[in-house]
Short mmCIF file of C-alpha atoms and ligand atoms in Angstrom, two decimals:
data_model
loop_
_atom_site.label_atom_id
_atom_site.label_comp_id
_atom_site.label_asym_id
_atom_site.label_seq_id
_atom_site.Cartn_x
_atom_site.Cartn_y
_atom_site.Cartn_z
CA UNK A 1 90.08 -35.66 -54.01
CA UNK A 2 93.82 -35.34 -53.14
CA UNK A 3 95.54 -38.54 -51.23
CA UNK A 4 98.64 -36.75 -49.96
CA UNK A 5 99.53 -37.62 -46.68
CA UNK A 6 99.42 -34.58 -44.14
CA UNK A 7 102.14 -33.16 -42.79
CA UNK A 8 103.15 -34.59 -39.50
CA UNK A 9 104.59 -32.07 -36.76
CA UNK A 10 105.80 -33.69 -33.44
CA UNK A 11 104.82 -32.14 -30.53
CA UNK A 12 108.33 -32.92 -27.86
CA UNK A 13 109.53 -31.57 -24.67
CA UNK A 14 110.48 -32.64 -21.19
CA UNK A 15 107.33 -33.45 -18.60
CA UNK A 16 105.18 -30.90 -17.84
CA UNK A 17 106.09 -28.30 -20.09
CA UNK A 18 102.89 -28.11 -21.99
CA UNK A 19 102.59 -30.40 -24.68
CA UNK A 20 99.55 -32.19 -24.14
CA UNK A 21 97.66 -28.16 -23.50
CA UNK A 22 99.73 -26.96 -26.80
CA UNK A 23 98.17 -30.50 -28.41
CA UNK A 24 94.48 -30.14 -27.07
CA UNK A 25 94.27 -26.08 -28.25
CA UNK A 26 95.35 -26.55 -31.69
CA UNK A 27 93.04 -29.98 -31.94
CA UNK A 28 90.61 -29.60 -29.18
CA UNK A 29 90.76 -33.50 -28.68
CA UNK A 30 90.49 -33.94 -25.02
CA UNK A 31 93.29 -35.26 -23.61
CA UNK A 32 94.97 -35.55 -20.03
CA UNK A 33 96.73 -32.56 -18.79
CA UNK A 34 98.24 -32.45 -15.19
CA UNK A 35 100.54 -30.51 -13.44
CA UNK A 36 102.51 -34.03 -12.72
CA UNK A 37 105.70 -35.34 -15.38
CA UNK A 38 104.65 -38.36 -17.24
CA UNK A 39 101.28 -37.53 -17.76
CA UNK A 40 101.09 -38.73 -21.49
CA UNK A 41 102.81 -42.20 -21.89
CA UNK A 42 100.49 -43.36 -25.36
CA UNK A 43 101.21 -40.74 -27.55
CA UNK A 44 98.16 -38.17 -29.07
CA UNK A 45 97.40 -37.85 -32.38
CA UNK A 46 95.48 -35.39 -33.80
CA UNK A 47 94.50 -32.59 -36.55
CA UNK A 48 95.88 -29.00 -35.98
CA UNK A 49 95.97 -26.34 -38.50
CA UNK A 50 98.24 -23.57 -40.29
CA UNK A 51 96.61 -20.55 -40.68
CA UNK A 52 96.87 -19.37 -44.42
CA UNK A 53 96.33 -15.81 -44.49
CA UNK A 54 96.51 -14.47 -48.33
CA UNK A 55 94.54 -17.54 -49.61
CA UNK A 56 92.61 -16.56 -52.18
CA UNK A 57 89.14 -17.53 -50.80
CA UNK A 58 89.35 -13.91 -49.00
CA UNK A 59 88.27 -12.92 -52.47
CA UNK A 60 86.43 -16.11 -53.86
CA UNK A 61 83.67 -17.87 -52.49
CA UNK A 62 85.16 -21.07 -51.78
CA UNK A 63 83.45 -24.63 -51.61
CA UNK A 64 86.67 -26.11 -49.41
CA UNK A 65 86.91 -30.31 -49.04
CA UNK A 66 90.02 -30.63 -47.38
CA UNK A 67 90.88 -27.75 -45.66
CA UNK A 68 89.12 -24.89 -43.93
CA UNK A 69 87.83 -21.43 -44.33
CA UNK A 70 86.91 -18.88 -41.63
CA UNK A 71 85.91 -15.44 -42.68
CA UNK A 72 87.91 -15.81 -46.02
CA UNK A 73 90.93 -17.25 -43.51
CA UNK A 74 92.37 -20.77 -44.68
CA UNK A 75 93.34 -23.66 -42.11
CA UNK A 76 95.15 -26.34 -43.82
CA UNK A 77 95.16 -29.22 -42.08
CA UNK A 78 98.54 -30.50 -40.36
CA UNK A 79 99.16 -34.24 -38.22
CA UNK A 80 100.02 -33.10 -34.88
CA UNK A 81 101.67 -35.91 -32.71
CA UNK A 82 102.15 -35.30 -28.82
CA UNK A 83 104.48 -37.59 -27.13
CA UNK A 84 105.75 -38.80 -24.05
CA UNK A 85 108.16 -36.20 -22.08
CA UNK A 86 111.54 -36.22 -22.56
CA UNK A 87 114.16 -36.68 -19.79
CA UNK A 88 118.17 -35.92 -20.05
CA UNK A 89 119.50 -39.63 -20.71
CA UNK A 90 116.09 -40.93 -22.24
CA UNK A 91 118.23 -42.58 -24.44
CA UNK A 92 119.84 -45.06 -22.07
CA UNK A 93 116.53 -45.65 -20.44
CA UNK A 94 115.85 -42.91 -18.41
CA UNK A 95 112.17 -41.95 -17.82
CA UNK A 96 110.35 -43.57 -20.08
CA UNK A 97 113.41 -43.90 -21.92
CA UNK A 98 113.11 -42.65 -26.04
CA UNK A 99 111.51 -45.62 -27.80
CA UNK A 100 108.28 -43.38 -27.73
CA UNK A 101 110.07 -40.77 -30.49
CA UNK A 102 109.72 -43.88 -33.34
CA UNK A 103 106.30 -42.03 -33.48
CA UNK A 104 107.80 -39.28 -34.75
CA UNK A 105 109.49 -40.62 -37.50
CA UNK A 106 108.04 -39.41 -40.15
CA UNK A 107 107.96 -36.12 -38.91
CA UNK A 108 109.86 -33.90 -40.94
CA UNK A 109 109.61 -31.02 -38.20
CA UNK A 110 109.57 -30.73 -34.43
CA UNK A 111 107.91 -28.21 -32.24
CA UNK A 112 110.28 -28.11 -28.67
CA UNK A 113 107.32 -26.73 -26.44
CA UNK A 114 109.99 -25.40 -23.39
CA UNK A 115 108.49 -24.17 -19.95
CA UNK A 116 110.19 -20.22 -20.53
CA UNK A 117 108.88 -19.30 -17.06
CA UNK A 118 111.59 -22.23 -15.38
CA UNK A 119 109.12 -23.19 -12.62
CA UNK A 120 109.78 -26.63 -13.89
CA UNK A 121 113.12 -28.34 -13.18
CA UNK A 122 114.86 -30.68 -16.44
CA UNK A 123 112.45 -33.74 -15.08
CA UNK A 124 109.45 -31.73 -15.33
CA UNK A 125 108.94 -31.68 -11.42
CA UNK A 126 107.34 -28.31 -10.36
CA UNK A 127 109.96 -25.62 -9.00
CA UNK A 128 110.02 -22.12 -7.91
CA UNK A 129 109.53 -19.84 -11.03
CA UNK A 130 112.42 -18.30 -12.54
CA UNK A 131 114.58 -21.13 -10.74
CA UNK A 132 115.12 -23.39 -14.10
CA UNK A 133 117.35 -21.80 -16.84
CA UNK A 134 114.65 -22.86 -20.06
CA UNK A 135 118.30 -22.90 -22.25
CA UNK A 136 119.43 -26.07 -20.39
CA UNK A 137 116.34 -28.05 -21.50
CA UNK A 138 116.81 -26.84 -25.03
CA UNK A 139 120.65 -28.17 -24.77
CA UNK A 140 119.99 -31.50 -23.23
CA UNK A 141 116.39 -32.19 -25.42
CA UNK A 142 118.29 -31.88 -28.59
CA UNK A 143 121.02 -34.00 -27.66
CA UNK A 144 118.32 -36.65 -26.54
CA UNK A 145 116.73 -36.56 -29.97
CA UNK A 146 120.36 -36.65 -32.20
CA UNK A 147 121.58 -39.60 -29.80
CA UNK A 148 118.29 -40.96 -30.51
CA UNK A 149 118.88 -40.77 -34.19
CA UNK A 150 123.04 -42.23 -33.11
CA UNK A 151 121.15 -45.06 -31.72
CA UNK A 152 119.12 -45.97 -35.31
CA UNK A 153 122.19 -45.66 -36.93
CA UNK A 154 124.36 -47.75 -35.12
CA UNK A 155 122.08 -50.61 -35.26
CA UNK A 156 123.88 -53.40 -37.11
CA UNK A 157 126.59 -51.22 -37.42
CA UNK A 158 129.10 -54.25 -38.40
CA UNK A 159 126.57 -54.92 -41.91
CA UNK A 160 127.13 -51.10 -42.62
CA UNK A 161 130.98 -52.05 -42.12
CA UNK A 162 130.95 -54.77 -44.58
CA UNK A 163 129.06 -53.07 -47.11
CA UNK A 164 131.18 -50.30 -47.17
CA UNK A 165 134.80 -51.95 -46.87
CA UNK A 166 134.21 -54.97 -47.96
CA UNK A 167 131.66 -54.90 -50.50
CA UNK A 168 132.68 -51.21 -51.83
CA UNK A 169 129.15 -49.64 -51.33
CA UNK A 170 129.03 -46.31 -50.95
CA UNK A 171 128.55 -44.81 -47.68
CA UNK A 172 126.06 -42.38 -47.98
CA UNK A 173 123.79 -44.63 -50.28
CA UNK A 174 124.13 -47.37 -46.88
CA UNK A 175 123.60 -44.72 -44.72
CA UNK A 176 120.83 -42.89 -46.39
CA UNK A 177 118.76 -46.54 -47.67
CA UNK A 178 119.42 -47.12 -43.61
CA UNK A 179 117.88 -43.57 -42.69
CA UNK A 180 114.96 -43.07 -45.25
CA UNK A 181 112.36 -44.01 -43.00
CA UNK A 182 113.69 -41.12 -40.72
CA UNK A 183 113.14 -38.79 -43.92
CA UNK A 184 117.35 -38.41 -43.63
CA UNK A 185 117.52 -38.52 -47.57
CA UNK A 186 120.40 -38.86 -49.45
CA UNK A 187 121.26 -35.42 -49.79
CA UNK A 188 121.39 -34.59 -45.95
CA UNK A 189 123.28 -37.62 -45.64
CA UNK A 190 125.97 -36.48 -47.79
CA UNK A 191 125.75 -32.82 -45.99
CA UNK A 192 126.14 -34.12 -42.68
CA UNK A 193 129.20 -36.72 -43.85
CA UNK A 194 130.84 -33.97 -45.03
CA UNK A 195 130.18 -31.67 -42.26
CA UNK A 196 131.06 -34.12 -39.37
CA UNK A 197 134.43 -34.54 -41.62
CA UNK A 198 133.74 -38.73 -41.99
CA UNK A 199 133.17 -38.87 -45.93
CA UNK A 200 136.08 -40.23 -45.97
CA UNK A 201 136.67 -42.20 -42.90
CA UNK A 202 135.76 -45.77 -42.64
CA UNK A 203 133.18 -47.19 -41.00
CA UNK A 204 134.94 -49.33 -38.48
CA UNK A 205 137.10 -46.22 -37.48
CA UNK A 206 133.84 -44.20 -36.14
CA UNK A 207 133.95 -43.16 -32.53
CA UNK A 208 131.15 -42.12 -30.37
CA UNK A 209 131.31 -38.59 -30.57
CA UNK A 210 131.34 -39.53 -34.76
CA UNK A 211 127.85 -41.07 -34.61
CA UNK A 212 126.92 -38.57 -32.39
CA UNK A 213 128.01 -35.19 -34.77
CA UNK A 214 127.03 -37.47 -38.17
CA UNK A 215 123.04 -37.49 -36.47
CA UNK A 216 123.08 -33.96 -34.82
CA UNK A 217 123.89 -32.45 -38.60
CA UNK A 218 121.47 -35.25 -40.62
CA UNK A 219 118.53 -34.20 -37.92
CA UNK A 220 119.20 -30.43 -38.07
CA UNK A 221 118.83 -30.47 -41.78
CA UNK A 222 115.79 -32.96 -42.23
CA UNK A 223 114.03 -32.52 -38.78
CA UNK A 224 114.30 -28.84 -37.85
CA UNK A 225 113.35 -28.01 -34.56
CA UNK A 226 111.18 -24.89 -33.59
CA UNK A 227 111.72 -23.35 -30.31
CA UNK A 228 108.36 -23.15 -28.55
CA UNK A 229 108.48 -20.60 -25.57
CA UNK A 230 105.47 -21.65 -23.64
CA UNK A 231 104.00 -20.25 -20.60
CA UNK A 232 104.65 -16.54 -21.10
CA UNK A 233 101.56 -15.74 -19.40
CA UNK A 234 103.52 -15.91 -16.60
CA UNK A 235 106.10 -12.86 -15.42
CA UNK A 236 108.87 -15.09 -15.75
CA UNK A 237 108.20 -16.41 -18.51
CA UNK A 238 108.83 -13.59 -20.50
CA UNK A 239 112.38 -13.84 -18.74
CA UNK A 240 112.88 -17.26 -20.19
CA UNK A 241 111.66 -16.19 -23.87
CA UNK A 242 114.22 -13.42 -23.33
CA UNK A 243 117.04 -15.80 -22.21
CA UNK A 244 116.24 -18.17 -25.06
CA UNK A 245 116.38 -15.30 -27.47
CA UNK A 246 119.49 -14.18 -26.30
CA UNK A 247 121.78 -17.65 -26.69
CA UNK A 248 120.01 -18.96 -29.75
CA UNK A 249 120.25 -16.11 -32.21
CA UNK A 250 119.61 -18.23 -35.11
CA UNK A 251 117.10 -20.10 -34.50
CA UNK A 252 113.14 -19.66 -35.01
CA UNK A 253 111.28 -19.10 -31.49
CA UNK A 254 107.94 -18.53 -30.79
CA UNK A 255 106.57 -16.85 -27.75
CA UNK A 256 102.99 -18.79 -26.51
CA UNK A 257 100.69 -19.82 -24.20
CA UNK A 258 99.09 -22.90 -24.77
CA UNK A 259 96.82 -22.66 -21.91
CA UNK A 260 95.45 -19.31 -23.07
CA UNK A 261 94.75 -20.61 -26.52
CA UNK A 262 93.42 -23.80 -24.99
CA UNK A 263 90.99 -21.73 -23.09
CA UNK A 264 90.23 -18.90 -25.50
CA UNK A 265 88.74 -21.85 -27.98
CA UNK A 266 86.82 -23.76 -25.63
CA UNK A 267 85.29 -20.54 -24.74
CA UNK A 268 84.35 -20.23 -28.72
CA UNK A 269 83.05 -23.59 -28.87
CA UNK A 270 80.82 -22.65 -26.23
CA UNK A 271 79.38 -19.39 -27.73
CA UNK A 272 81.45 -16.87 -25.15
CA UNK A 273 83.90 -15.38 -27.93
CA UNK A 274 84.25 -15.02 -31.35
CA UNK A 275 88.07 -16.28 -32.22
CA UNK A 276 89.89 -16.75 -34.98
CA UNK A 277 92.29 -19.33 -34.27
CA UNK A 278 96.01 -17.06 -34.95
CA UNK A 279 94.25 -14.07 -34.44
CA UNK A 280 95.94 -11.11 -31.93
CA UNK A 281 92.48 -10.64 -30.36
CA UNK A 282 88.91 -12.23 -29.55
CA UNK A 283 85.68 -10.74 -29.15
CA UNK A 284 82.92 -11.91 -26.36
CA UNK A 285 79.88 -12.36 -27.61
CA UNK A 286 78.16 -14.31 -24.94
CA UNK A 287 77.22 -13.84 -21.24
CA UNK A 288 80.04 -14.34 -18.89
CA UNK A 289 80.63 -14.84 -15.12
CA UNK A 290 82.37 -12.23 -13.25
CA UNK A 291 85.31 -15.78 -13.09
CA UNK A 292 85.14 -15.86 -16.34
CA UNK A 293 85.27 -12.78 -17.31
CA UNK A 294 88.82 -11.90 -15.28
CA UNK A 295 90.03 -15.23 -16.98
CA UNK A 296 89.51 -13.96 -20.26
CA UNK A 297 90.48 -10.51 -19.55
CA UNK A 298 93.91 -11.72 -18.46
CA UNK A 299 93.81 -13.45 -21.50
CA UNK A 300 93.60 -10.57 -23.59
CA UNK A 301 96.57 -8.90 -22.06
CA UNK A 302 98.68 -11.39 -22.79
CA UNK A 303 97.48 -11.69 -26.56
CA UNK A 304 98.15 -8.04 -26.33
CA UNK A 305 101.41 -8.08 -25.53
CA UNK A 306 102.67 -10.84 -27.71
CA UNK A 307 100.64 -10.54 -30.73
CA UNK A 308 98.31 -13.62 -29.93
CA UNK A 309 98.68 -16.85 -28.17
CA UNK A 310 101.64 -18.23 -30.30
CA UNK A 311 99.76 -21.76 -30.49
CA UNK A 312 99.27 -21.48 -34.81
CA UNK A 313 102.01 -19.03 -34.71
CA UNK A 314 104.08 -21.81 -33.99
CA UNK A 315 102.67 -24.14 -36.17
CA UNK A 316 102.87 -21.71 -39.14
CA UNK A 317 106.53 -21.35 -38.05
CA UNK A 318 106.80 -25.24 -38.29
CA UNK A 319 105.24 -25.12 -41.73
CA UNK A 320 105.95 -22.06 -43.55
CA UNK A 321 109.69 -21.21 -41.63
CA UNK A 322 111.29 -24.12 -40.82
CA UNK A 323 110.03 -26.52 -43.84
CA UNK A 324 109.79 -23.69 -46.05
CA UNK A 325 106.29 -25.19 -47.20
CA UNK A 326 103.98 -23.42 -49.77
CA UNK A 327 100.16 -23.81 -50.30
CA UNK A 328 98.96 -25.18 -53.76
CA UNK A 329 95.58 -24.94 -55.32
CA UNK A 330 94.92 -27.75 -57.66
CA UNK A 331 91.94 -27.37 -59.73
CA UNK A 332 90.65 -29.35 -62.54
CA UNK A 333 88.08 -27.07 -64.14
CA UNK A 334 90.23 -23.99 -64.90
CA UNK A 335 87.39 -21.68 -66.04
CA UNK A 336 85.33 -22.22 -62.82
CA UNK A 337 88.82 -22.82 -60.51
CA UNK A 338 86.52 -25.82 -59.74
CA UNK A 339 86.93 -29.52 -59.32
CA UNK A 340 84.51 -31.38 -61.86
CA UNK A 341 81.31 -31.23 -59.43
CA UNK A 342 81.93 -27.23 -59.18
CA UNK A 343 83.22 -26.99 -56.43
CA UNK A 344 85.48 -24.26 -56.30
CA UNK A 345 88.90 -24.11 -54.50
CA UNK A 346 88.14 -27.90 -53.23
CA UNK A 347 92.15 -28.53 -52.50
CA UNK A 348 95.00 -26.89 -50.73
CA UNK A 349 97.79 -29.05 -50.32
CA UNK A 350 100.94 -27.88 -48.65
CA UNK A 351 103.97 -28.84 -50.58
CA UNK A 352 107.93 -28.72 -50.19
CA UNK A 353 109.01 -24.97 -51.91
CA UNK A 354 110.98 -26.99 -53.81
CA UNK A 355 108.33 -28.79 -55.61
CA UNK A 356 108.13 -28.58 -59.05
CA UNK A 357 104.84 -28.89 -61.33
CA UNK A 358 104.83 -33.09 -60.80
CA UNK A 359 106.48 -33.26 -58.09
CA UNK A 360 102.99 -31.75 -56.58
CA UNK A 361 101.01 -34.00 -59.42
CA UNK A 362 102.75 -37.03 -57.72
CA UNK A 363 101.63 -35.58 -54.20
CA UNK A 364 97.80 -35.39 -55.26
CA UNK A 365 98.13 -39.39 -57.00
CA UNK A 366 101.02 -41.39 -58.39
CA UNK A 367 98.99 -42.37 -61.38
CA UNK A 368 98.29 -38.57 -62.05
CA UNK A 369 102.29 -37.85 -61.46
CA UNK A 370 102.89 -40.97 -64.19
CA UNK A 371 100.51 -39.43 -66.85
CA UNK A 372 101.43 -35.75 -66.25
CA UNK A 373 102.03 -33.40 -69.31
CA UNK A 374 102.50 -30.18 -68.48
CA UNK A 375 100.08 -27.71 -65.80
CA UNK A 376 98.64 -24.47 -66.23
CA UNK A 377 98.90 -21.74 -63.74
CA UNK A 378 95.11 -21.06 -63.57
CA UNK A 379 95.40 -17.29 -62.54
CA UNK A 380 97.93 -16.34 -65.41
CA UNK A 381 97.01 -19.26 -68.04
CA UNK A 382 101.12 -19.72 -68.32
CA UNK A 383 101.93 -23.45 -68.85
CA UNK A 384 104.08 -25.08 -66.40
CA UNK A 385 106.44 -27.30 -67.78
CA UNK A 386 106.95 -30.58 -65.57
CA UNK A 387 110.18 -29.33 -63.58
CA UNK A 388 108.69 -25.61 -63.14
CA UNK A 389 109.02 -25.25 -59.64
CA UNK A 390 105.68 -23.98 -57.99
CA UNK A 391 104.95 -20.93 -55.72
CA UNK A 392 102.63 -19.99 -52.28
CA UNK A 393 99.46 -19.67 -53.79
CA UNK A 394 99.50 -21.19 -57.01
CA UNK A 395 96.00 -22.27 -58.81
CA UNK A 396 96.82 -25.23 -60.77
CA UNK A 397 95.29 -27.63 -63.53
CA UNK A 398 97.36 -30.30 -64.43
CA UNK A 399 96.77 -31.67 -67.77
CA UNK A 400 97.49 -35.93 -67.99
CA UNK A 401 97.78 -38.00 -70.14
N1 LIG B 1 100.83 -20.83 -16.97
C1 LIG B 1 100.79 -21.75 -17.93
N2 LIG B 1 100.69 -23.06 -17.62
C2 LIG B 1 100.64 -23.95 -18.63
C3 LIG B 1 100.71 -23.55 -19.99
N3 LIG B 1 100.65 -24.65 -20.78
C4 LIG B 1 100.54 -25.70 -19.94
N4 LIG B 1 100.51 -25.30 -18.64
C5 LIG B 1 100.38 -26.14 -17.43
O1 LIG B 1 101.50 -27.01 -17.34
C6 LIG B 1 101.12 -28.27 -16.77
C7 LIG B 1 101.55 -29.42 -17.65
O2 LIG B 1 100.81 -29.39 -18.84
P1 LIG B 1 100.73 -30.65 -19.83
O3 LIG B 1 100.15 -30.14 -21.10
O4 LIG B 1 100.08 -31.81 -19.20
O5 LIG B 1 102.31 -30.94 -20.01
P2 LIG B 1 103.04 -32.08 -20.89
O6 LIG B 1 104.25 -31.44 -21.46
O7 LIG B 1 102.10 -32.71 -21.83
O8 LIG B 1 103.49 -33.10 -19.74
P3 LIG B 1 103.76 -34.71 -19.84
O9 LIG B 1 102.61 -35.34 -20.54
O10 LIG B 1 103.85 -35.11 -18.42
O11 LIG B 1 105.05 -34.87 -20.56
C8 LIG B 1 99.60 -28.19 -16.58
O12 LIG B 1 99.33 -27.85 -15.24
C9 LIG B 1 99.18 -27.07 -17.54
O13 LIG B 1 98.00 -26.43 -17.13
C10 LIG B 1 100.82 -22.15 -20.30
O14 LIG B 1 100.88 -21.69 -21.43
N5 LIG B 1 100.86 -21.31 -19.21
MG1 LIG B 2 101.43 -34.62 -22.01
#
């Protein structure tokens, strides 16, 4: 059985936005949802899922352990944290000020869920709809998250001063040994030193606005965030996902509504649809009343109209865009694509694209990284030599010593 650790995605956004529903449709874990800020203070952890769509168990009959299969559909399993709401100046204490986002830092990615339909103001208090510009809570969230990030770097800032001037050290090694537990490696660290023009500059010389550029480039290129336009169901909220799409032409947004998803799947669990979670459409299959029935009609129009709900569209954006993750298939009986108890296509682990043939070895055990040898590509009986990188849907044996 594979040990990797799951990917974590953190769930952030000011109060009220939508977290908490985005959170309980992609886990269905019940937790509190109100149309008041602050509703989640603990944060919620749970399992969501990215929808794999050319898996190859839509040809195989597959015997899945740690993943899922719906009509020949994989769900890989993703850590989904929801947090506190965020509030412009967090980071000096406002709200419930930004210690909350330490739960997040292992996250390499970030899901901004952002009310589109502005009929919440930057606080999260209710307003009229339309009245909140949804670009001015993706301007002040990210600058709550980087000076975050400013705030874990500037701690002990005078040892990072002597270790660099004094005892020679490097910077980036200081900085990046300092931001590891962020998952701000060395190689982002370097980027964003260069980028914020301070490779050279020394420590005790950095302003503000240095610590502040240095974190804004070190999070954008370890902790991507992906634009989450929630509450299109609503007319203006197709104004906001328009607005958004406008000023941020670069950047990966994804139309949703996390209350119709939350809804669509509760009516699943209770027998009143047949849904595929990522799916553009539902079907009802049980008896409904004339309430619910107009509920899920409206539903439907909105899936309609944007291609689905967005809820595992944006988690496949998380996964598959913004990390640029692939999905693996490690077997270890090649003939039968089976682990050693037959089952077949037990695994799918999602990896970096990057990752070469041990690099996902080390991901399923350290021992079996240690002892690797080589790996065969199941499907094509190729061998993959140790720094082959691997590809989206790879079947793979590794042979150990
Ligand atoms: N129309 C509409 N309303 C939504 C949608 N998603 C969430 N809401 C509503 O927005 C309100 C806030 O939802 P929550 O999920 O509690 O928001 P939150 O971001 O977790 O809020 P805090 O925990 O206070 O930070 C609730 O009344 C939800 O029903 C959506 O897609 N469409
Ligand atoms: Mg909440």
């Amino acid at each position: 059985m594979v040990t990797q650790t799951r990917v974590q995605v953190g769930i952030v956004g000011k109060p009220n936005a939508g977290k908490s529903t985005f959170f309980a449709a992609a886990t269905l874990k019940d937790v509190k949802i109100s149309p008041v800020p602050f509703t989640t203070i603990d944060p919620n952890v749970g399992i969501g899922y990215a929808r794999v769509d050319d898996c190859p168990c839509a040809k195989i009959k597959c015997n899945p352990r740690s993943y899922m299969v719906i009509d020949g559909v994989c769900y890989a399993p993703v850590e989904l944290i929801d947090v506190a709401g965020l509030v412009p100046g967090a980071w000096q204490g406002r709200g419930l000020g930004n210690q909350f986002l330490d739960h997040l830092r292992r996250a390499p990615v970030l899901l901004h869920i952002v009310d589109a339909s502005g009929s919440t103001d930057e606080e999260g208090r209710v307003v009229k709809p339309g009245s909140h510009d949804p670009v001015r809570d993706v301007e002040f969230l990210e600058r709550e998250v980087d000076m975050w990030i400013a705030s874990i770097v500037k701690r002990d800032w005078d040892k990072t001063v002597r270790l660099v001037e004094f005892s020679k050290k490097n910077i980036a090694e200081v900085l990046s040994e300092r931001l590891g537990g962020l998952g701000i490696g060395r190689v982002e660290v370097e980027k964003a030193l260069e980028g914020a023009g301070l490779a050279k500059k020394p420590p005790s010389k950095w302003a503000e606005e240095d610590f502040y550029n240095f974190s804004r480039l070190a999070r954008s290129l370890s902790k991507p965030i992906v634009i989450v336009a929630n509450k299109v169901d609503l007319p203006e909220g197709e104004e906001g996902y328009k607005r958004l799409r406008e000023v941020y032409l670069n950047r990966i947004i994804v139309p949703a509504s996390a209350e119709a998803e939350l809804a669509l799947r509760k009516a699943a669990e209770r027998g009143l649809v047949k849904y595929k979670p990522g799916d553009p459409h539902f079907e009802v299959v049980g008896t409904l009343t004339p309430q619910q029935r107009a509920a899920l009609e409206k539903i439907a129009e909105v899936m309609k109209k944007w291609g689905g709900t967005g809820v595992v569209q944006a988690i496949n954006a998380a996964v598959f865009n913004a990390l640029k993750y692939v999905a693996v298939y490690p077997v270890e009986d090649e003939r039968r694509m089976s682990d050693k108890a037959g089952n077949v296509l037990p695994d799918l682990l999602l990896v970096p694209h990057s990752y070469t043939a041990r690099d996902v070895a080390y991901a399923i055990h350290t021992e079996l990284g240690e002892r690797f040898i080589a790996a065969i590509d199941v499907r094509t009986g190729k061998r993959l030599a140790a720094d082959e990188p691997v590809s989206h849907g790879l079947v793979l044996k590794i042979l150990a010593k």
